[in-house]
Amino acid sequence: MEYGLESGFTIYAGGLGVLAGDHVKSAGDLRVPLIAIGLLWDEGYTRQAVNQAGGVDDFHPKTPRDLLRRLDARFEVTVQGKSVPCTAWRVEHIVSVPLYLIEPIHEEDRWITQRLYGGGEEDRVAQEVLLGVGGVRLLSALGIRPEIFHFNEGHAVFAGLELLRENRFGGDNLAERVNNLRTHVVFTTHTPVAAGNEVHSLELLRKVGADLGFSDEDLGYVGGNPFSMTVAGLRMARIANAVAELHGDTARKMWKDVERAAPIVHVTNGVHPGTWQDARIRAALAPDKDRGTQDAQLAEARAAMKDELITAVGKRAGVHFRRDQILIGFARRAASYKRADLILGDHHQLSELFGRGVQLVFSGKAHPKDIAGKSVVSRLAAAAREFPGHVAFVNAYDMELGALLTRGVDVWLNNPRRPLEASGTSGMKAAMNGVPNLSILDGWWPEGCRHGETGWKIGDPDPSDDAFSEVDAPRIDSRDRASLYRVLFDEVLPAYADRGHWTSIMRASVAMSSWRFSSDRMVEEYVRNLYWP
Ligand SMILES: *Cc1c(COP(=O)(O)O)cnc(C)c1O
C-alpha cells in the first residue's frame, strides 16, 4: 500500500512504508529477483503541523512524478461493477528492482488512488482490489509469471483471490485450489493491535469486488465472515511470518484459533544501512584503524551529527538546545499505545530531569481522522511551550526528519505498551548511528538489548500483562513511567557523564545493529527461509 523510498516521494505514511522501501532497496542491493507492486497515490499522507493556536493542520502534498516512467501496459479491474482501465509506472533511479505503481488511466476513476489511507471503508476496499487484483493482472499484462507471491500485510490479499479466480495453480474445487495456491504464497503480518487487522463485511466485498465471482460461502472459507484480511492471508499462504521474535509469540497466540492457517515464524525487521546509517559512522569505525582512532573519530562524527540536528531544531522549532547537555529523542506516529507523552507525566520528576540538563525533542503525526492521536500531537507541542529550552516539538515528521533525529540525538526513547509494538524500526536507525536505545523490552529490542552495554531496558516485563485490557492501562503506564525515571537517573545520566563509558556504549550500539538489524539480513532471511526454503 505504501513505499517509503525518499523523503519527498510521498507515497508513504510511516513505518510500514519505510520498511517496504528498505525491503526493495536491499533486494536490489542483493540482486534478489523481486518485483514490487504498489499504487500511485495522487496525494500522499499528511504533512502535519501544529499551528499557533495549538491546533493540528493537515496538508496533503501531490506525489511528484519526476521519478516515474510510464509502462506500456494496460489491464482492467472491475471496481463497484465498473470496469477501470489501468496502467502502471515504474519508479526510476531510487531502487534497482522493478517497482510498479498502478494507476487508473481515466481521471474519473482516480478517486480510488486519490489519497494514501484516505476515504472510508468502501474506498479502502476499492484501493485493495486495485492493488491485489490489479497487481496480478499487471504482471500478466507484462508477461511475468512469478514463482512466489509475498503478501506483505493483509492489504495485498486480494491478489490471492484473483489467483484463485483464474485458477492459476489448478484444482477442481475451492479447497483444492487454495491448497495449490498456498505453495506459491508467503504472508507477513505486521500488527498485534486487534483494531489494526482489517475486517470487511462479505456484502461490501461483493459490492466492490463483484467480478471476482465468489459466493459468500467461498469468501468465508478464505477469510471468515466477516472477512479478515489477516485470516485470508494466513489461509492462502504456505508460511507466514511476524516481524520480530516476540511478535512471533504474540501473533501465534493471536491467531491460534484460525483453522487451516499457515505456521507463523518470524523474520525480524531491519533498516537499509545505505539510507539510514551515516557514512561518517562507517568511516570512523573502518577496520583498518586502531581502536583509539576509531573512538576519537566516532565521538567526532556523533558530535557533528548532534550539531546538525540542533541547528535544524533551532530553525524549524525555534528551540536552541545546548550541545554539551544530553538530548533525548522520540518521534513516532501518534498511536496511543506508543505513549509519546509518558515521560512528561510526572512534573516533579520532569523538573528534576531538566535540572540535570536533560533536553527532549519530539516529532510525530496522527492520521487526519484520529482525534485522540491529534490530541497527543497537540500535547507534545504544548509541552514545548510550557518548558521552553527543555522541550522541542518539530512539525512535519517525514523520512528526512526521521534520519536527522535518529542520528542527531544522544539517546533514542521508545516506550510502547508491551506487546503492541510488533517491531519498531526507528530505534534500529538510531543504533546504527551510535545512538543507544532506552526502550521497553518490546518489538525488536529484546533481541538487541544488553542492558547497560548497547542501551537500556525500561523495567522488566511482566508476562501476565501481555494480554492486558484497557482497564489495566493506567496501572501499567504509571509503573513503566516510574521505571523510566529510575533508569534515567540511576543509569543513563551517570553513563553520559563518563566519556569513556559513553563511547563504549555508542560503539556497542553500532556493532550490535549494523548487520543484525539491517534490511540486508532481513531480505536474506526472507529469501532463505520463506521465498525459496
Ligand atoms: C523509521 C520511520 C518510522 C518507523 O518508526 P517506528 O519506530 O517503527 O515507529 C516511521 N516514520 C518515519 C518517517 C520513519 O523514518
Short mmCIF file of C-alpha atoms in Angstrom, two decimals, residues 19-357:
data_model
loop_
_atom_site.label_atom_id
_atom_site.label_comp_id
_atom_site.label_asym_id
_atom_site.label_seq_id
_atom_site.Cartn_x
_atom_site.Cartn_y
_atom_site.Cartn_z
CA LEU A 19 10.05 -0.93 5.83
CA ALA A 20 8.71 -1.80 2.37
CA GLY A 21 11.05 0.80 0.88
CA ASP A 22 14.03 -0.67 2.73
CA HIS A 23 12.95 -4.19 1.66
CA VAL A 24 13.06 -3.32 -2.05
CA LYS A 25 16.29 -1.35 -1.68
CA SER A 26 18.04 -4.32 -0.07
CA ALA A 27 16.51 -6.72 -2.61
CA GLY A 28 18.12 -4.51 -5.25
CA ASP A 29 21.48 -4.39 -3.47
CA LEU A 30 21.46 -8.19 -3.10
CA ARG A 31 20.19 -8.79 -6.64
CA VAL A 32 17.15 -10.74 -5.49
CA PRO A 33 14.82 -11.30 -8.46
CA LEU A 34 11.90 -9.47 -6.88
CA ILE A 35 9.22 -7.23 -8.38
CA ALA A 36 7.38 -4.84 -6.08
CA ILE A 37 3.88 -3.54 -6.66
CA GLY A 38 2.06 -0.58 -5.15
CA LEU A 39 -0.37 2.16 -6.03
CA LEU A 40 0.42 5.56 -7.47
CA TRP A 41 -1.28 7.84 -4.98
CA ASP A 42 -2.17 11.23 -6.36
CA GLU A 43 -1.65 12.74 -2.92
CA GLY A 44 0.47 11.49 -0.07
CA TYR A 45 -0.23 11.12 3.62
CA THR A 46 -0.50 14.25 5.72
CA ARG A 47 2.32 16.72 6.12
CA GLN A 48 1.15 17.71 9.56
CA ALA A 49 1.88 20.81 11.60
CA VAL A 50 0.72 22.26 14.90
CA ASN A 51 -0.45 25.85 14.36
CA GLN A 52 -0.01 28.94 16.57
CA ALA A 53 -3.28 28.23 18.36
CA GLY A 54 -2.13 24.70 19.23
CA GLY A 55 -4.46 23.01 16.72
CA VAL A 56 -3.27 20.45 14.19
CA ASP A 57 -3.32 21.27 10.45
CA ASP A 58 -3.10 18.70 7.66
CA PHE A 59 -1.67 19.29 4.24
CA HIS A 60 -1.52 16.61 1.55
CA PRO A 61 1.33 17.01 -0.92
CA LYS A 62 0.91 15.94 -4.55
CA THR A 63 3.08 12.98 -5.47
CA PRO A 64 5.98 14.20 -7.61
CA ARG A 65 6.18 12.44 -10.96
CA ASP A 66 9.73 13.15 -11.99
CA LEU A 67 10.93 9.74 -10.77
CA LEU A 68 8.33 7.82 -12.76
CA ARG A 69 8.30 6.24 -16.20
CA ARG A 70 5.02 5.07 -17.63
CA LEU A 71 4.89 1.44 -18.72
CA ASP A 72 3.42 0.26 -21.94
CA ALA A 73 0.91 -1.95 -20.13
CA ARG A 74 -2.84 -1.86 -19.93
CA PHE A 75 -5.25 -4.01 -17.95
CA GLU A 76 -8.68 -3.73 -16.37
CA VAL A 77 -10.02 -4.16 -12.88
CA THR A 78 -13.72 -4.10 -12.03
CA VAL A 79 -14.46 -1.87 -9.08
CA GLN A 80 -18.02 -1.38 -7.86
CA GLY A 81 -19.29 -3.09 -11.00
CA LYS A 82 -17.48 -0.69 -13.32
CA SER A 83 -14.52 -1.61 -15.45
CA VAL A 84 -11.48 0.51 -14.59
CA PRO A 85 -8.72 0.55 -17.22
CA CYS A 86 -5.33 0.84 -15.55
CA THR A 87 -1.69 1.28 -16.33
CA ALA A 88 1.43 1.35 -14.18
CA TRP A 89 4.54 3.46 -13.68
CA ARG A 90 8.00 2.25 -12.90
CA VAL A 91 9.99 4.05 -10.21
CA GLU A 92 13.33 5.03 -11.69
CA HIS A 93 16.69 5.75 -10.01
CA ILE A 94 15.86 5.19 -6.31
CA VAL A 95 15.50 1.41 -6.49
CA SER A 96 17.11 -1.09 -8.81
CA VAL A 97 14.43 -3.80 -8.62
CA PRO A 98 11.29 -3.08 -10.63
CA LEU A 99 8.75 -1.20 -8.51
CA TYR A 100 5.47 -0.75 -10.38
CA LEU A 101 2.81 1.67 -9.21
CA ILE A 102 -0.70 1.09 -10.53
CA GLU A 103 -2.89 3.98 -11.64
CA PRO A 104 -6.33 4.17 -13.27
CA ILE A 105 -5.99 5.63 -16.76
CA HIS A 106 -9.08 7.83 -16.64
CA GLU A 107 -9.39 10.85 -14.40
CA GLU A 108 -12.90 9.81 -13.34
CA ASP A 109 -11.54 6.57 -11.82
CA ARG A 110 -8.75 8.26 -9.88
CA TRP A 111 -10.91 8.62 -6.77
CA ILE A 112 -9.54 5.20 -5.91
CA THR A 113 -5.93 6.39 -5.75
CA GLN A 114 -6.68 9.94 -4.70
CA ARG A 115 -5.00 9.84 -1.30
CA LEU A 116 -2.94 7.33 0.67
CA TYR A 117 -5.10 5.94 3.52
CA GLY A 118 -7.82 8.42 2.53
CA GLY A 119 -11.55 7.86 2.31
CA GLY A 120 -13.77 5.43 4.19
CA GLU A 121 -14.04 1.66 4.35
CA GLU A 122 -15.50 1.29 0.89
CA ASP A 123 -12.68 3.37 -0.59
CA ARG A 124 -10.19 1.20 1.28
CA VAL A 125 -11.61 -1.98 -0.24
CA ALA A 126 -11.54 -0.38 -3.68
CA GLN A 127 -7.86 0.52 -3.14
CA GLU A 128 -7.08 -3.02 -2.04
CA VAL A 129 -8.88 -4.54 -5.03
CA LEU A 130 -6.84 -2.31 -7.32
CA LEU A 131 -3.62 -3.32 -5.56
CA GLY A 132 -4.26 -7.06 -5.31
CA VAL A 133 -6.34 -7.91 -8.35
CA GLY A 134 -4.66 -5.17 -10.38
CA GLY A 135 -1.22 -6.37 -9.30
CA VAL A 136 -1.79 -9.88 -10.65
CA ARG A 137 -3.28 -8.57 -13.90
CA LEU A 138 -0.45 -6.09 -14.37
CA LEU A 139 2.12 -8.87 -14.16
CA SER A 140 0.13 -10.92 -16.68
CA ALA A 141 -0.03 -7.91 -18.99
CA LEU A 142 3.77 -7.70 -18.73
CA GLY A 143 4.08 -11.44 -19.44
CA ILE A 144 5.51 -12.16 -15.98
CA ARG A 145 4.52 -15.27 -14.03
CA PRO A 146 6.07 -15.09 -10.57
CA GLU A 147 7.02 -18.23 -8.74
CA ILE A 148 6.30 -16.82 -5.29
CA PHE A 149 3.89 -14.11 -4.18
CA HIS A 150 4.68 -12.23 -0.98
CA PHE A 151 1.59 -10.56 0.52
CA ASN A 152 3.29 -8.04 2.74
CA GLU A 153 0.45 -7.20 5.18
CA GLY A 154 -3.24 -8.00 4.63
CA HIS A 155 -3.71 -5.09 2.21
CA ALA A 156 -2.45 -7.30 -0.61
CA VAL A 157 -4.56 -10.43 -0.12
CA PHE A 158 -6.99 -9.75 -2.97
CA ALA A 159 -4.13 -10.91 -5.17
CA GLY A 160 -4.77 -14.37 -3.72
CA LEU A 161 -8.47 -14.19 -4.55
CA GLU A 162 -7.60 -13.21 -8.12
CA LEU A 163 -5.19 -16.15 -8.46
CA LEU A 164 -7.94 -18.46 -7.17
CA ARG A 165 -10.49 -16.95 -9.54
CA GLU A 166 -8.35 -17.53 -12.59
CA ASN A 167 -7.41 -20.96 -11.24
CA ARG A 168 -3.75 -20.24 -11.87
CA PHE A 169 -2.47 -23.25 -9.99
CA GLY A 170 -5.32 -25.66 -10.69
CA GLY A 171 -7.81 -27.61 -8.57
CA ASP A 172 -11.35 -28.89 -9.01
CA ASN A 173 -12.91 -27.16 -6.05
CA LEU A 174 -12.07 -24.22 -3.83
CA ALA A 175 -10.34 -26.29 -1.14
CA GLU A 176 -8.02 -27.83 -3.75
CA ARG A 177 -7.35 -24.52 -5.39
CA VAL A 178 -6.43 -22.92 -2.08
CA ASN A 179 -4.11 -25.83 -1.32
CA ASN A 180 -2.37 -25.48 -4.66
CA LEU A 181 -2.14 -21.71 -4.34
CA ARG A 182 -0.50 -21.96 -0.93
CA THR A 183 2.70 -23.44 -2.35
CA HIS A 184 3.24 -20.07 -4.05
CA VAL A 185 2.34 -17.60 -1.31
CA VAL A 186 4.04 -16.22 1.77
CA PHE A 187 2.34 -13.76 4.07
CA THR A 188 3.66 -11.21 6.56
CA THR A 189 1.53 -9.96 9.43
CA HIS A 190 2.58 -6.65 10.94
CA THR A 191 0.19 -5.68 13.66
CA PRO A 192 -0.52 -7.11 17.11
CA VAL A 193 -3.14 -4.39 17.68
CA ALA A 194 -6.50 -6.10 17.11
CA ALA A 195 -8.08 -2.98 15.59
CA GLY A 196 -5.23 -2.74 13.11
CA ASN A 197 -6.26 -6.02 11.49
CA GLU A 198 -8.81 -5.09 8.86
CA VAL A 199 -12.17 -6.81 8.67
CA HIS A 200 -14.85 -6.23 6.00
CA SER A 201 -18.39 -7.49 5.54
CA LEU A 202 -18.92 -10.03 2.76
CA GLU A 203 -21.59 -7.74 1.37
CA LEU A 204 -19.08 -4.92 0.93
CA LEU A 205 -16.55 -7.24 -0.71
CA ARG A 206 -19.15 -8.48 -3.16
CA LYS A 207 -20.21 -4.92 -3.92
CA VAL A 208 -16.71 -3.58 -4.54
CA GLY A 209 -15.06 -6.67 -5.97
CA ALA A 210 -18.01 -8.26 -7.71
CA ASP A 211 -16.15 -9.57 -10.73
CA LEU A 212 -14.14 -11.93 -8.57
CA GLY A 213 -17.31 -14.02 -8.62
CA PHE A 214 -17.06 -15.64 -5.19
CA SER A 215 -20.11 -16.71 -3.24
CA ASP A 216 -20.39 -15.75 0.42
CA GLU A 217 -19.55 -19.31 1.30
CA ASP A 218 -16.33 -19.21 -0.72
CA LEU A 219 -15.30 -15.84 0.69
CA GLY A 220 -15.95 -17.11 4.19
CA TYR A 221 -13.85 -20.21 3.52
CA VAL A 222 -10.90 -17.96 2.75
CA GLY A 223 -11.28 -15.03 5.15
CA GLY A 224 -14.10 -15.88 7.56
CA ASN A 225 -17.34 -13.98 7.98
CA PRO A 226 -16.84 -11.07 8.34
CA PHE A 227 -13.80 -11.27 6.10
CA SER A 228 -10.50 -10.74 7.90
CA MET A 229 -7.65 -9.73 5.63
CA THR A 230 -5.16 -11.30 8.07
CA VAL A 231 -7.06 -14.59 8.30
CA ALA A 232 -7.25 -14.68 4.50
CA GLY A 233 -3.51 -14.11 4.29
CA LEU A 234 -2.82 -16.88 6.80
CA ARG A 235 -5.03 -19.33 4.91
CA MET A 236 -3.70 -18.59 1.45
CA ALA A 237 -0.04 -18.86 2.46
CA ARG A 238 2.32 -21.79 2.84
CA ILE A 239 4.18 -19.95 5.57
CA ALA A 240 3.58 -16.69 7.38
CA ASN A 241 5.83 -14.50 9.44
CA ALA A 242 5.73 -11.98 12.21
CA VAL A 243 8.29 -9.17 12.27
CA ALA A 244 10.27 -9.82 15.47
CA GLU A 245 10.83 -12.80 17.74
CA LEU A 246 8.49 -11.54 20.47
CA HIS A 247 5.91 -10.58 17.84
CA GLY A 248 6.08 -14.19 16.64
CA ASP A 249 4.88 -15.35 20.08
CA THR A 250 2.18 -12.69 20.13
CA ALA A 251 0.98 -13.47 16.60
CA ARG A 252 0.87 -17.23 17.24
CA LYS A 253 -1.29 -16.60 20.30
CA MET A 254 -3.44 -14.09 18.49
CA TRP A 255 -4.24 -16.36 15.52
CA LYS A 256 -4.09 -19.80 17.19
CA ASP A 257 -7.80 -20.49 16.64
CA VAL A 258 -7.74 -19.91 12.89
CA GLU A 259 -8.27 -23.22 11.11
CA ARG A 260 -6.12 -24.04 8.08
CA ALA A 261 -3.71 -21.21 8.88
CA ALA A 262 -0.08 -21.24 7.78
CA PRO A 263 2.52 -21.70 10.51
CA ILE A 264 3.83 -18.35 11.77
CA VAL A 265 7.59 -17.92 12.06
CA HIS A 266 9.39 -14.62 12.47
CA VAL A 267 11.75 -12.52 10.39
CA THR A 268 12.87 -9.57 12.45
CA ASN A 269 12.66 -6.29 10.57
CA GLY A 270 15.72 -4.35 9.54
CA VAL A 271 16.60 -0.96 8.05
CA HIS A 272 18.58 -0.15 4.92
CA PRO A 273 22.10 0.86 6.01
CA GLY A 274 22.76 2.90 2.87
CA THR A 275 19.71 5.01 3.68
CA TRP A 276 19.82 5.20 7.46
CA GLN A 277 23.43 4.87 8.60
CA ASP A 278 25.53 8.00 8.26
CA ALA A 279 28.64 7.44 6.14
CA ARG A 280 30.73 9.16 8.84
CA ILE A 281 29.92 6.32 11.25
CA ARG A 282 31.13 3.71 8.79
CA ALA A 283 34.23 5.77 8.05
CA ALA A 284 35.03 6.26 11.75
CA LEU A 285 34.82 2.55 12.50
CA ALA A 286 36.70 1.33 9.42
CA PRO A 287 38.51 -1.85 10.49
CA ASP A 288 41.96 -0.69 9.37
CA LYS A 289 42.11 1.90 12.19
CA ASP A 290 43.28 1.28 15.72
CA ARG A 291 40.76 1.44 18.50
CA GLY A 292 41.86 4.83 19.82
CA THR A 293 41.50 6.45 16.40
CA GLN A 294 38.12 4.80 15.90
CA ASP A 295 36.88 6.07 19.26
CA ALA A 296 38.05 9.61 18.60
CA GLN A 297 36.50 9.70 15.12
CA LEU A 298 33.28 8.12 16.34
CA ALA A 299 32.93 10.80 19.04
CA GLU A 300 33.72 13.47 16.45
CA ALA A 301 31.12 12.13 13.99
CA ARG A 302 28.49 11.90 16.72
CA ALA A 303 29.18 15.48 17.81
CA ALA A 304 28.86 16.71 14.21
CA MET A 305 25.55 14.88 13.74
CA LYS A 306 24.17 16.27 17.00
CA ASP A 307 25.24 19.74 15.88
CA GLU A 308 23.35 19.37 12.61
CA LEU A 309 20.20 18.34 14.44
CA ILE A 310 20.44 21.17 16.97
CA THR A 311 20.82 23.68 14.15
CA ALA A 312 17.78 22.22 12.35
CA VAL A 313 15.65 22.23 15.52
CA GLY A 314 16.65 25.87 16.08
CA LYS A 315 15.49 26.77 12.58
CA ARG A 316 12.35 24.66 12.46
CA ALA A 317 11.08 24.85 16.05
CA GLY A 318 12.85 27.94 17.42
CA VAL A 319 14.35 25.96 20.31
CA HIS A 320 18.09 26.31 20.83
CA PHE A 321 19.44 23.28 22.62
CA ARG A 322 22.81 23.08 24.31
CA ARG A 323 25.45 20.94 22.68
CA ASP A 324 27.06 19.90 25.98
CA GLN A 325 23.87 18.52 27.56
CA ILE A 326 22.15 15.23 26.90
CA LEU A 327 19.49 15.26 24.17
CA ILE A 328 16.80 12.56 24.18
CA GLY A 329 14.67 11.99 21.09
CA PHE A 330 11.26 10.47 20.40
CA ALA A 331 9.49 10.53 17.03
CA ARG A 332 6.57 8.31 16.13
CA ARG A 333 3.16 8.05 14.62
CA ALA A 334 0.86 9.24 17.39
CA ALA A 335 -0.76 5.88 18.11
CA SER A 336 -1.84 5.84 21.74
CA TYR A 337 -0.04 2.55 22.57
CA LYS A 338 3.28 4.26 21.76
CA ARG A 339 2.73 6.67 24.69
CA ALA A 340 4.64 9.64 23.28
CA ASP A 341 3.96 11.69 26.41
CA LEU A 342 4.86 9.03 29.01
CA ILE A 343 7.98 10.90 30.12
CA LEU A 344 6.00 14.14 30.53
CA GLY A 345 3.58 12.59 33.01
CA ASP A 346 5.18 13.48 36.37
CA HIS A 347 6.08 17.15 36.70
CA HIS A 348 8.18 16.71 39.79
CA GLN A 349 10.42 14.09 38.18
CA LEU A 350 10.45 16.07 34.97
CA SER A 351 11.80 19.20 36.61
CA GLU A 352 14.49 17.07 38.30
CA LEU A 353 15.43 15.78 34.85
CA PHE A 354 15.57 19.31 33.47
CA GLY A 355 17.69 20.28 36.47
CA ARG A 356 20.15 17.56 35.46
CA GLY A 357 20.37 19.03 31.95
#
